[in-house]
Short mmCIF file of C-alpha atoms in Angstrom, two decimals:
data_model
loop_
_atom_site.label_atom_id
_atom_site.label_comp_id
_atom_site.label_asym_id
_atom_site.label_seq_id
_atom_site.Cartn_x
_atom_site.Cartn_y
_atom_site.Cartn_z
CA MET A 25 0.29 -74.22 24.08
CA VAL A 26 -0.13 -72.66 20.63
CA ASP A 27 0.17 -76.04 18.91
CA SER A 28 -2.90 -77.41 20.68
CA THR A 29 -5.06 -74.80 18.95
CA PHE A 30 -3.86 -75.66 15.44
CA SER A 31 -6.12 -77.42 12.96
CA LYS A 32 -6.16 -81.22 12.82
CA ALA A 33 -5.57 -80.78 9.08
CA SER A 34 -2.14 -79.21 9.72
CA TYR A 35 0.60 -81.86 9.68
CA GLY A 36 3.90 -80.04 9.21
CA PHE A 37 6.46 -79.48 11.98
CA ARG A 38 4.15 -80.55 14.80
CA PRO A 39 4.60 -83.12 17.59
CA LYS A 40 3.34 -86.61 16.70
CA ARG A 41 2.28 -85.48 13.23
CA ASN A 42 4.06 -86.16 9.96
CA ALA A 43 3.89 -86.16 6.18
CA TRP A 44 2.68 -89.78 6.00
CA GLN A 45 -0.40 -88.92 8.09
CA ALA A 46 -1.18 -86.08 5.67
CA VAL A 47 -0.83 -88.37 2.66
CA ARG A 48 -2.97 -91.07 4.27
CA GLN A 49 -5.72 -88.59 5.17
CA ALA A 50 -5.65 -87.24 1.62
CA GLN A 51 -6.18 -90.80 0.36
CA ILE A 52 -9.18 -91.18 2.68
CA TYR A 53 -10.73 -88.02 1.26
CA MET A 54 -10.20 -89.24 -2.31
CA ASN A 55 -11.74 -92.62 -1.58
CA SER A 56 -14.75 -90.93 0.00
CA GLY A 57 -15.69 -89.57 -3.43
CA LYS A 58 -13.72 -86.32 -3.55
CA HIS A 59 -11.99 -86.98 -6.87
CA TRP A 60 -10.84 -83.42 -7.54
CA VAL A 61 -8.02 -81.62 -5.81
CA VAL A 62 -7.32 -77.91 -5.46
CA ASP A 63 -3.53 -77.91 -5.29
CA ILE A 64 -2.42 -74.56 -3.82
CA ASP A 65 1.14 -73.36 -4.25
CA LEU A 66 2.06 -70.17 -2.39
CA GLU A 67 4.47 -68.07 -4.39
CA LYS A 68 7.82 -67.76 -2.56
CA PHE A 69 6.04 -68.16 0.77
CA PHE A 70 9.05 -67.86 3.08
CA ASP A 71 10.30 -64.81 1.17
CA LYS A 72 6.94 -63.00 1.07
CA VAL A 73 5.60 -63.24 4.64
CA ASP A 74 4.40 -59.83 5.82
CA HIS A 75 6.06 -59.08 9.17
CA ASP A 76 3.28 -56.88 10.54
CA ILE A 77 0.58 -59.44 9.79
CA LEU A 78 2.63 -62.26 11.29
CA MET A 79 3.42 -60.27 14.44
CA SER A 80 -0.24 -59.33 14.90
CA ARG A 81 -1.21 -63.03 14.77
CA LEU A 82 1.62 -63.95 17.10
CA ALA A 83 0.59 -61.28 19.62
CA ARG A 84 -2.69 -63.15 20.14
CA TRP A 85 -0.68 -65.87 21.87
CA VAL A 86 2.47 -64.18 23.14
CA LYS A 87 1.85 -61.39 25.64
CA ASP A 88 5.47 -60.81 26.65
CA ARG A 89 6.63 -57.73 24.72
CA HIS A 90 10.28 -58.67 25.19
CA VAL A 91 9.70 -62.00 23.42
CA LEU A 92 7.79 -60.26 20.63
CA ARG A 93 10.68 -57.82 20.12
CA LEU A 94 13.14 -60.71 19.91
CA ILE A 95 11.01 -62.43 17.27
CA ARG A 96 10.72 -59.19 15.29
CA ARG A 97 14.53 -58.92 15.34
CA TYR A 98 14.75 -62.53 14.16
CA LEU A 99 12.48 -61.71 11.22
CA GLU A 100 14.38 -58.54 10.34
CA ALA A 101 17.85 -60.07 10.67
CA GLU A 102 20.16 -58.91 7.89
CA MET A 103 20.64 -61.05 4.81
CA VAL A 104 23.92 -61.30 2.93
CA ASP A 105 23.42 -60.69 -0.80
CA LYS A 106 26.80 -61.43 -2.38
CA THR A 107 28.92 -58.94 -0.38
CA GLU A 108 26.13 -56.60 0.72
CA ARG A 109 24.19 -56.88 3.98
CA ILE A 110 20.49 -56.10 3.54
CA LYS A 111 17.81 -55.70 6.19
CA ARG A 112 14.96 -58.16 5.68
CA GLU A 113 11.75 -56.17 5.17
CA GLN A 114 9.54 -59.18 4.50
CA GLY A 115 9.80 -62.95 4.65
CA MET A 116 11.60 -65.10 7.20
CA PRO A 117 14.75 -67.23 7.22
CA GLN A 118 13.99 -70.49 5.43
CA GLY A 119 15.46 -73.26 7.53
CA GLY A 120 15.61 -71.07 10.62
CA PRO A 121 14.65 -72.67 13.96
CA LEU A 122 11.56 -70.50 14.47
CA SER A 123 10.34 -70.41 10.88
CA PRO A 124 8.29 -73.67 10.92
CA LEU A 125 6.34 -72.58 14.01
CA LEU A 126 5.83 -69.05 12.68
CA SER A 127 4.60 -70.38 9.34
CA ASN A 128 2.06 -72.58 11.14
CA ILE A 129 0.86 -69.63 13.23
CA LEU A 130 0.34 -67.53 10.10
CA LEU A 131 -1.26 -70.25 7.97
CA ASP A 132 -3.50 -71.39 10.81
CA GLU A 133 -5.73 -68.55 9.67
CA LEU A 134 -6.09 -70.27 6.30
CA ASP A 135 -6.84 -73.56 8.06
CA LYS A 136 -9.56 -71.98 10.19
CA GLU A 137 -11.14 -70.37 7.11
CA LEU A 138 -11.22 -73.71 5.26
CA GLU A 139 -12.69 -75.40 8.33
CA ARG A 140 -15.32 -72.67 8.65
CA ARG A 141 -16.35 -73.40 5.06
CA GLY A 142 -16.49 -77.14 5.78
CA HIS A 143 -13.76 -78.21 3.34
CA ALA A 144 -11.73 -81.43 3.41
CA PHE A 145 -8.06 -80.49 3.23
CA CYS A 146 -4.52 -81.38 4.27
CA ARG A 147 -1.76 -78.85 4.83
CA TYR A 148 1.92 -79.57 5.41
CA ALA A 149 3.77 -76.26 5.94
CA ASP A 150 3.00 -74.19 2.82
CA ASP A 151 1.85 -77.21 0.80
CA CYS A 152 -1.97 -77.32 0.88
CA ASN A 153 -4.39 -79.62 -0.96
CA ILE A 154 -8.18 -79.25 -0.76
CA TYR A 155 -10.41 -82.13 -1.91
CA VAL A 156 -13.74 -81.47 -3.63
CA SER A 157 -16.31 -83.40 -5.66
CA SER A 158 -16.21 -81.54 -8.98
CA ARG A 159 -13.99 -79.41 -11.19
CA LYS A 160 -16.48 -76.54 -11.04
CA ALA A 161 -16.41 -76.51 -7.23
CA GLY A 162 -12.61 -76.63 -7.31
CA GLU A 163 -12.25 -73.73 -9.74
CA HIS A 164 -14.62 -71.60 -7.69
CA LEU A 165 -12.74 -72.47 -4.49
CA LEU A 166 -9.30 -71.73 -5.97
CA LYS A 167 -10.49 -68.26 -7.01
CA ASP A 168 -12.03 -67.58 -3.59
CA ILE A 169 -9.03 -68.79 -1.59
CA SER A 170 -6.59 -66.86 -3.79
CA GLU A 171 -8.53 -63.67 -3.08
CA TYR A 172 -8.78 -64.49 0.63
CA LEU A 173 -5.02 -65.07 0.98
CA ALA A 174 -4.17 -61.88 -0.91
CA LYS A 175 -6.56 -59.75 1.14
CA THR A 176 -6.10 -61.28 4.60
CA LEU A 177 -2.47 -62.45 4.69
CA LYS A 178 -0.96 -60.62 1.68
CA LEU A 179 0.13 -63.95 0.22
CA THR A 180 0.06 -64.72 -3.49
CA VAL A 181 -1.08 -68.02 -4.99
CA ASN A 182 1.25 -69.09 -7.79
CA GLU A 183 -1.13 -69.43 -10.75
CA LYS A 184 1.32 -71.45 -12.84
CA LYS A 185 1.96 -74.08 -10.17
CA SER A 186 -1.49 -74.19 -8.57
CA ALA A 187 -4.25 -76.17 -10.27
CA VAL A 188 -7.62 -77.86 -10.07
CA ALA A 189 -7.09 -81.42 -11.27
CA GLN A 190 -7.82 -85.05 -10.59
CA PRO A 191 -5.51 -86.42 -7.89
CA TRP A 192 -3.58 -88.80 -10.14
CA GLU A 193 -2.52 -85.79 -12.22
CA ARG A 194 -0.81 -84.15 -9.23
CA LYS A 195 1.56 -85.10 -6.44
CA PHE A 196 1.38 -84.39 -2.72
CA LEU A 197 4.46 -84.60 -0.49
CA GLY A 198 6.22 -86.83 -3.01
CA TYR A 199 3.33 -89.27 -3.43
CA SER A 200 0.78 -89.64 -6.19
CA VAL A 201 -2.17 -92.03 -6.59
CA THR A 202 -3.41 -94.56 -9.11
CA ARG A 203 -6.21 -93.81 -11.52
CA HIS A 204 -8.82 -96.08 -9.97
CA LYS A 205 -12.17 -95.68 -8.25
CA VAL A 206 -10.41 -96.76 -5.06
CA VAL A 207 -7.08 -94.98 -5.33
CA ARG A 208 -3.81 -96.48 -4.14
CA LEU A 209 -0.73 -94.56 -3.08
CA LYS A 210 2.32 -94.64 -5.32
CA VAL A 211 5.64 -92.84 -5.60
CA SER A 212 5.30 -89.84 -7.90
CA ASN A 213 7.30 -89.77 -11.14
CA THR A 214 9.08 -86.64 -9.92
CA SER A 215 10.25 -88.42 -6.76
CA VAL A 216 11.54 -91.36 -8.81
CA GLU A 217 13.45 -89.04 -11.14
CA ARG A 218 15.01 -87.13 -8.23
CA LEU A 219 16.29 -90.40 -6.78
CA LYS A 220 17.71 -91.39 -10.15
CA GLU A 221 19.51 -88.05 -10.45
CA LYS A 222 21.26 -88.69 -7.13
CA ILE A 223 22.24 -92.18 -8.26
CA ARG A 224 23.49 -90.90 -11.62
CA SER A 225 25.79 -88.46 -9.82
CA LEU A 226 27.52 -91.44 -8.18
CA THR A 227 27.56 -93.84 -11.13
CA THR A 228 27.96 -91.76 -14.30
CA GLY A 229 31.25 -91.46 -16.16
CA HIS A 230 34.54 -93.25 -15.58
CA ASN A 231 34.24 -93.30 -11.80
CA SER A 232 37.45 -94.73 -10.37
CA LYS A 233 35.87 -95.77 -7.07
CA SER A 234 35.38 -99.44 -6.37
CA ILE A 235 31.87 -100.82 -6.71
CA LYS A 236 31.88 -101.55 -2.98
CA ARG A 237 32.67 -97.89 -2.27
CA VAL A 238 29.94 -96.68 -4.64
CA ILE A 239 27.46 -99.03 -2.94
CA GLU A 240 28.47 -97.65 0.46
CA GLU A 241 27.68 -94.15 -0.80
CA LEU A 242 24.37 -95.31 -2.26
CA THR A 243 23.22 -97.05 0.92
CA PRO A 244 22.17 -94.00 3.00
CA ILE A 245 20.44 -92.48 -0.04
CA LEU A 246 18.43 -95.63 -0.73
CA ARG A 247 17.67 -96.30 2.92
CA GLY A 248 16.40 -92.76 3.52
CA TRP A 249 14.33 -92.77 0.33
CA ILE A 250 12.55 -96.07 0.99
CA SER A 251 12.00 -95.13 4.63
CA TYR A 252 9.91 -92.19 3.43
CA PHE A 253 8.17 -94.04 0.59
CA ARG A 254 7.61 -97.32 2.45
CA TYR A 255 3.86 -96.73 2.39
CA THR A 256 3.59 -96.99 -1.38
CA GLN A 257 0.90 -99.45 -2.42
CA VAL A 258 2.23 -99.82 -5.97
CA LYS A 259 5.37 -101.89 -5.59
CA GLY A 260 6.21 -102.50 -9.23
CA VAL A 261 8.12 -99.23 -9.47
CA LEU A 262 10.43 -100.34 -6.64
CA GLY A 263 11.41 -103.45 -8.60
CA GLU A 264 11.96 -101.31 -11.69
CA ILE A 265 14.27 -98.95 -9.78
CA ASP A 266 16.16 -101.93 -8.32
CA SER A 267 16.75 -103.28 -11.84
CA TRP A 268 17.82 -99.85 -13.08
CA ILE A 269 20.35 -99.47 -10.23
CA ASN A 270 21.76 -102.94 -10.95
CA ARG A 271 22.22 -101.93 -14.57
CA LYS A 272 23.85 -98.60 -13.62
CA LEU A 273 26.43 -100.47 -11.57
CA ARG A 274 27.12 -102.93 -14.39
CA CYS A 275 27.48 -99.96 -16.73
CA LEU A 276 29.99 -98.36 -14.36
CA LEU A 277 32.02 -101.57 -14.22
CA TRP A 278 32.05 -101.87 -18.00
CA ARG A 279 33.46 -98.34 -18.27
CA GLN A 280 36.05 -99.02 -15.59
CA TRP A 281 37.28 -102.09 -17.40
CA LYS A 282 37.98 -99.83 -20.44
CA ARG A 283 40.06 -102.07 -22.75
CA PRO A 284 38.78 -105.20 -24.54
CA TYR A 285 41.55 -107.26 -22.93
CA THR A 286 40.47 -106.25 -19.41
CA ARG A 287 36.81 -106.81 -20.24
CA ALA A 288 37.45 -110.26 -21.67
CA LYS A 289 39.57 -111.21 -18.66
CA LYS A 290 36.89 -110.04 -16.19
CA LEU A 291 34.16 -111.89 -18.07
CA MET A 292 36.17 -115.11 -18.11
CA LEU A 293 36.86 -114.79 -14.38
CA ALA A 294 33.09 -114.51 -13.93
CA GLY A 295 32.58 -117.85 -15.71
CA LEU A 296 32.03 -116.97 -19.37
CA SER A 297 33.76 -119.07 -22.01
CA GLU A 298 36.83 -117.57 -23.67
CA GLU A 299 35.04 -117.32 -27.02
CA ARG A 300 31.99 -115.60 -25.58
CA ALA A 301 34.08 -113.33 -23.35
CA TRP A 302 36.19 -112.05 -26.27
CA SER A 303 33.15 -111.71 -28.52
CA SER A 304 31.39 -109.59 -25.89
CA ALA A 305 34.48 -107.55 -25.04
CA CYS A 306 35.02 -106.57 -28.68
CA ASN A 307 31.41 -105.90 -29.71
CA GLN A 308 32.03 -102.11 -29.98
CA ARG A 309 28.65 -101.37 -28.44
CA GLY A 310 28.20 -98.65 -25.83
CA ALA A 311 28.48 -99.14 -22.09
CA TRP A 312 24.74 -98.83 -21.44
CA TRP A 313 23.91 -101.44 -24.08
CA ASN A 314 26.47 -103.84 -22.63
CA SER A 315 25.19 -103.28 -19.09
CA GLY A 316 21.84 -104.72 -20.14
CA ALA A 317 23.24 -107.55 -22.26
CA SER A 318 23.23 -111.17 -21.15
CA HIS A 319 27.02 -111.40 -20.72
CA MET A 320 27.04 -108.65 -18.06
CA ASN A 321 23.94 -110.03 -16.36
CA GLN A 322 25.68 -113.40 -16.16
CA ALA A 323 29.00 -111.94 -15.03
CA ILE A 324 27.59 -109.50 -12.45
CA LYS A 325 24.62 -111.26 -10.91
CA VAL A 326 22.16 -109.53 -8.60
CA ALA A 327 23.23 -111.84 -5.76
CA MET A 328 26.80 -110.60 -6.17
CA LEU A 329 25.67 -106.96 -5.81
CA ARG A 330 23.60 -107.87 -2.74
CA ARG A 331 26.64 -109.55 -1.15
CA ALA A 332 28.57 -106.33 -1.79
CA GLY A 333 25.95 -104.52 0.29
CA LEU A 334 23.54 -103.12 -2.30
CA LEU A 335 20.08 -102.62 -0.82
CA SER A 336 16.96 -103.74 -2.64
CA LEU A 337 14.21 -101.13 -2.34
CA LEU A 338 11.57 -103.81 -2.83
CA GLU A 339 13.00 -106.03 -0.10
CA GLN A 340 13.41 -103.08 2.26
CA GLN A 341 9.79 -102.10 1.71
CA ARG A 342 8.63 -105.65 2.46
CA GLN A 343 10.60 -105.61 5.70
CA PHE A 344 8.88 -102.38 6.73
CA GLN A 345 5.52 -104.12 6.22
CA CYS A 346 6.42 -107.02 8.54
#
């Protein structure tokens, strides 16, 4: 019942609405000529929610006092700080079952204010982007909305993380856009780096696991990542990540082989001549250099990694488009 009254610009934690719809709508706004974004970051939102304000908004919809008391108890549930139990005087449990709905109820007031002013915006939970036609309009709006949130909801806009910028200078829900008159969606640099950090944790050092086992551990990570970013319209980065993963696995193998004798033997088994295998095995270069060298590319071909089960992000994305 409450959900049906929420703004169409609210996409987080709602039936039949998702992050992709928010990103797509943001792209539509940008391509309509709104080439400036007011990127609002609420400082420690889930920790700073004022209980009285939230309960007053909730009481507009919930008339049962027993239910309201239960929700108040949920908000005030004790937190464990090291060994001490502390009553929660503000904020709400992040990750709690009620928190997404309660956050939407509270921030619906922001949505209604932006709608009243006629702004084009997308909000996903506490992540809100407003699209305007000029920097000056954006700066004025950021100041106004910061004051509105502080006065009406006692929420603070994080000045360091919030900004008025052109869309390709920011990211929204993991996506960014190209710097063109007609913008295209792409995976943000931050999202790429986060994926690489996860992959590094599985492939760095002298990992004793078999390549097949490492690939099995990589599979759910890669599948989940490309499922979310399947709407990217800039596919070159997917091919670049694929190549980087291939090289990380070759690098891991080179480290696992350790001794020149083992390396030469493995290279010969892969089809390299004895002379070339020994020359490569004894080159005294680092593992990363060798992982990109022609002898390892010849010995550990991409097709071999695919047969071992390694997913290609680019191929997965193409399948999603079919």
